[in-house]
PDB file of C-alpha atoms in Angstrom:
ATOM      1  CA  MET F 371      12.066 -22.773 -21.434  1.00  0.00           C
ATOM      2  CA  ILE F 372      10.393 -25.015 -18.846  1.00  0.00           C
ATOM      3  CA  LEU F 373      12.869 -26.908 -16.692  1.00  0.00           C
ATOM      4  CA  GLN F 374      12.327 -29.963 -14.530  1.00  0.00           C
ATOM      5  CA  ASP F 375      14.336 -30.436 -11.375  1.00  0.00           C
ATOM      6  CA  ASP F 376      13.039 -32.799  -8.706  1.00  0.00           C
ATOM      7  CA  SER F 377      15.383 -31.583  -5.981  1.00  0.00           C
ATOM      8  CA  LYS F 378      14.196 -30.453  -2.568  1.00  0.00           C
ATOM      9  CA  GLU F 379      16.055 -27.180  -3.086  1.00  0.00           C
ATOM     10  CA  SER F 380      14.051 -26.348  -6.203  1.00  0.00           C
ATOM     11  CA  ALA F 381      10.771 -27.208  -4.483  1.00  0.00           C
ATOM     12  CA  GLU F 382      11.665 -24.976  -1.538  1.00  0.00           C
ATOM     13  CA  ARG F 383      12.705 -22.175  -3.891  1.00  0.00           C
ATOM     14  CA  ILE F 384       9.340 -22.328  -5.668  1.00  0.00           C
ATOM     15  CA  ARG F 385       7.419 -22.425  -2.355  1.00  0.00           C
ATOM     16  CA  ASN F 386       9.386 -19.466  -0.987  1.00  0.00           C
ATOM     17  CA  THR F 387       8.712 -17.450  -4.136  1.00  0.00           C
ATOM     18  CA  LEU F 388       4.990 -18.174  -3.837  1.00  0.00           C
ATOM     19  CA  ARG F 389       4.962 -17.323  -0.118  1.00  0.00           C
ATOM     20  CA  LYS F 390       6.711 -14.015  -0.793  1.00  0.00           C
ATOM     21  CA  TYR F 391       4.191 -13.160  -3.500  1.00  0.00           C
ATOM     22  CA  ASN F 392       1.217 -14.189  -1.352  1.00  0.00           C
ATOM     23  CA  ARG F 393       2.385 -12.064   1.596  1.00  0.00           C
ATOM     24  CA  GLU F 394       1.798  -8.966  -0.530  1.00  0.00           C
ATOM     25  CA  PHE F 395      -1.902  -9.838  -0.847  1.00  0.00           C
ATOM     26  CA  PHE F 396      -2.653 -11.997   2.180  1.00  0.00           C
ATOM     27  CA  THR F 397      -1.591  -9.779   5.035  1.00  0.00           C
ATOM     28  CA  ASP F 398      -3.693 -11.664   7.590  1.00  0.00           C
ATOM     29  CA  SER F 399      -1.775 -14.932   7.562  1.00  0.00           C
ATOM     30  CA  GLU F 400       0.641 -16.969   9.615  1.00  0.00           C
ATOM     31  CA  THR F 401       2.604 -20.187   9.541  1.00  0.00           C
ATOM     32  CA  ILE F 402       1.829 -22.823  12.161  1.00  0.00           C
ATOM     33  CA  ASN F 403       4.420 -25.486  13.002  1.00  0.00           C
ATOM     34  CA  LEU F 404       3.609 -28.247  15.480  1.00  0.00           C
ATOM     35  CA  TYR F 405       5.833 -31.200  16.304  1.00  0.00           C
ATOM     36  CA  GLU F 406       6.515 -33.922  18.822  1.00  0.00           C
ATOM     37  CA  GLU F 407       9.903 -35.246  19.867  1.00  0.00           C
ATOM     38  CA  ASP F 408      11.158 -38.333  21.625  1.00  0.00           C
ATOM     39  CA  GLY F 409      14.302 -37.054  23.289  1.00  0.00           C
ATOM     40  CA  ASP F 410      15.939 -35.069  20.516  1.00  0.00           C
ATOM     41  CA  LYS F 411      14.356 -37.110  17.696  1.00  0.00           C
ATOM     42  CA  LEU F 412      11.527 -35.533  15.710  1.00  0.00           C
ATOM     43  CA  ILE F 413       8.824 -38.211  15.598  1.00  0.00           C
ATOM     44  CA  GLY F 414       5.950 -36.251  14.108  1.00  0.00           C
ATOM     45  CA  GLY F 415       5.190 -32.847  12.729  1.00  0.00           C
ATOM     46  CA  LEU F 416       2.678 -30.678  10.990  1.00  0.00           C
ATOM     47  CA  THR F 417       3.067 -27.430   9.089  1.00  0.00           C
ATOM     48  CA  ALA F 418       0.054 -25.350   8.187  1.00  0.00           C
ATOM     49  CA  THR F 419      -0.751 -21.858   6.993  1.00  0.00           C
ATOM     50  CA  ARG F 420      -3.616 -19.696   8.205  1.00  0.00           C
ATOM     51  CA  TYR F 421      -5.098 -17.260   5.717  1.00  0.00           C
ATOM     52  CA  PHE F 422      -7.870 -15.119   7.191  1.00  0.00           C
ATOM     53  CA  ASP F 423     -10.453 -17.588   8.562  1.00  0.00           C
ATOM     54  CA  SER F 424      -9.025 -20.793   7.030  1.00  0.00           C
ATOM     55  CA  ILE F 425      -6.106 -23.067   7.873  1.00  0.00           C
ATOM     56  CA  TYR F 426      -4.455 -25.177   5.195  1.00  0.00           C
ATOM     57  CA  ILE F 427      -2.320 -28.157   6.212  1.00  0.00           C
ATOM     58  CA  ASP F 428       0.857 -28.155   4.146  1.00  0.00           C
ATOM     59  CA  TYR F 429       2.547 -31.253   5.555  1.00  0.00           C
ATOM     60  CA  LEU F 430       1.788 -33.902   8.158  1.00  0.00           C
ATOM     61  CA  VAL F 431       4.295 -36.621   8.956  1.00  0.00           C
ATOM     62  CA  VAL F 432       4.772 -39.258  11.632  1.00  0.00           C
ATOM     63  CA  ASP F 433       7.953 -41.339  11.775  1.00  0.00           C
ATOM     64  CA  LYS F 434       7.149 -44.888  10.651  1.00  0.00           C
ATOM     65  CA  ASP F 435       8.384 -46.355  13.949  1.00  0.00           C
ATOM     66  CA  TYR F 436       5.911 -44.185  15.911  1.00  0.00           C
ATOM     67  CA  ARG F 437       2.752 -44.644  13.856  1.00  0.00           C
ATOM     68  CA  LYS F 438      -0.447 -45.982  15.420  1.00  0.00           C
ATOM     69  CA  LYS F 439       0.439 -44.279  18.723  1.00  0.00           C
ATOM     70  CA  GLY F 440      -1.848 -41.259  18.399  1.00  0.00           C
ATOM     71  CA  ILE F 441       0.809 -38.714  17.384  1.00  0.00           C
ATOM     72  CA  GLY F 442      -0.954 -37.615  14.202  1.00  0.00           C
ATOM     73  CA  ARG F 443      -4.209 -37.364  16.122  1.00  0.00           C
ATOM     74  CA  ARG F 444      -2.598 -35.182  18.792  1.00  0.00           C
ATOM     75  CA  LEU F 445      -1.131 -32.902  16.132  1.00  0.00           C
ATOM     76  CA  ILE F 446      -4.523 -32.473  14.456  1.00  0.00           C
ATOM     77  CA  LEU F 447      -6.271 -31.910  17.803  1.00  0.00           C
ATOM     78  CA  GLN F 448      -3.743 -29.209  18.699  1.00  0.00           C
ATOM     79  CA  LEU F 449      -4.296 -27.573  15.309  1.00  0.00           C
ATOM     80  CA  GLU F 450      -8.051 -27.660  15.956  1.00  0.00           C
ATOM     81  CA  ASN F 451      -7.476 -25.959  19.334  1.00  0.00           C
ATOM     82  CA  ILE F 452      -5.450 -23.226  17.636  1.00  0.00           C
ATOM     83  CA  ALA F 453      -8.198 -22.852  15.024  1.00  0.00           C
ATOM     84  CA  ARG F 454     -10.821 -22.334  17.736  1.00  0.00           C
ATOM     85  CA  GLU F 455      -8.646 -19.757  19.538  1.00  0.00           C
ATOM     86  CA  LYS F 456      -8.182 -17.829  16.296  1.00  0.00           C
ATOM     87  CA  LYS F 457     -11.855 -18.112  15.281  1.00  0.00           C
ATOM     88  CA  VAL F 458     -10.941 -20.074  12.164  1.00  0.00           C
ATOM     89  CA  LYS F 459     -13.968 -21.460  10.327  1.00  0.00           C
ATOM     90  CA  ARG F 460     -12.335 -24.283   8.376  1.00  0.00           C
ATOM     91  CA  ILE F 461      -9.258 -26.454   8.210  1.00  0.00           C
TER      92      ILE F 461
END
């Protein structure tokens, strides 16, 4: 039976199951988390996964009150720097 549940917990459960499965086959991988804070407030963040010579952006968010200030651009530029260091061919 196919179930539908739109909760964050179910989404995370599905993602974790997929990550666990993928780790068996994709041994050359890592998670990349980048974020910026204003004091103790998270104002922007990016999560990505590197598999072999590719990086896939999972999530990119900038708090609505901090948009148009270059935060997203800085996050992407930092990810590009990491990609160059790791000899990644594509993002």
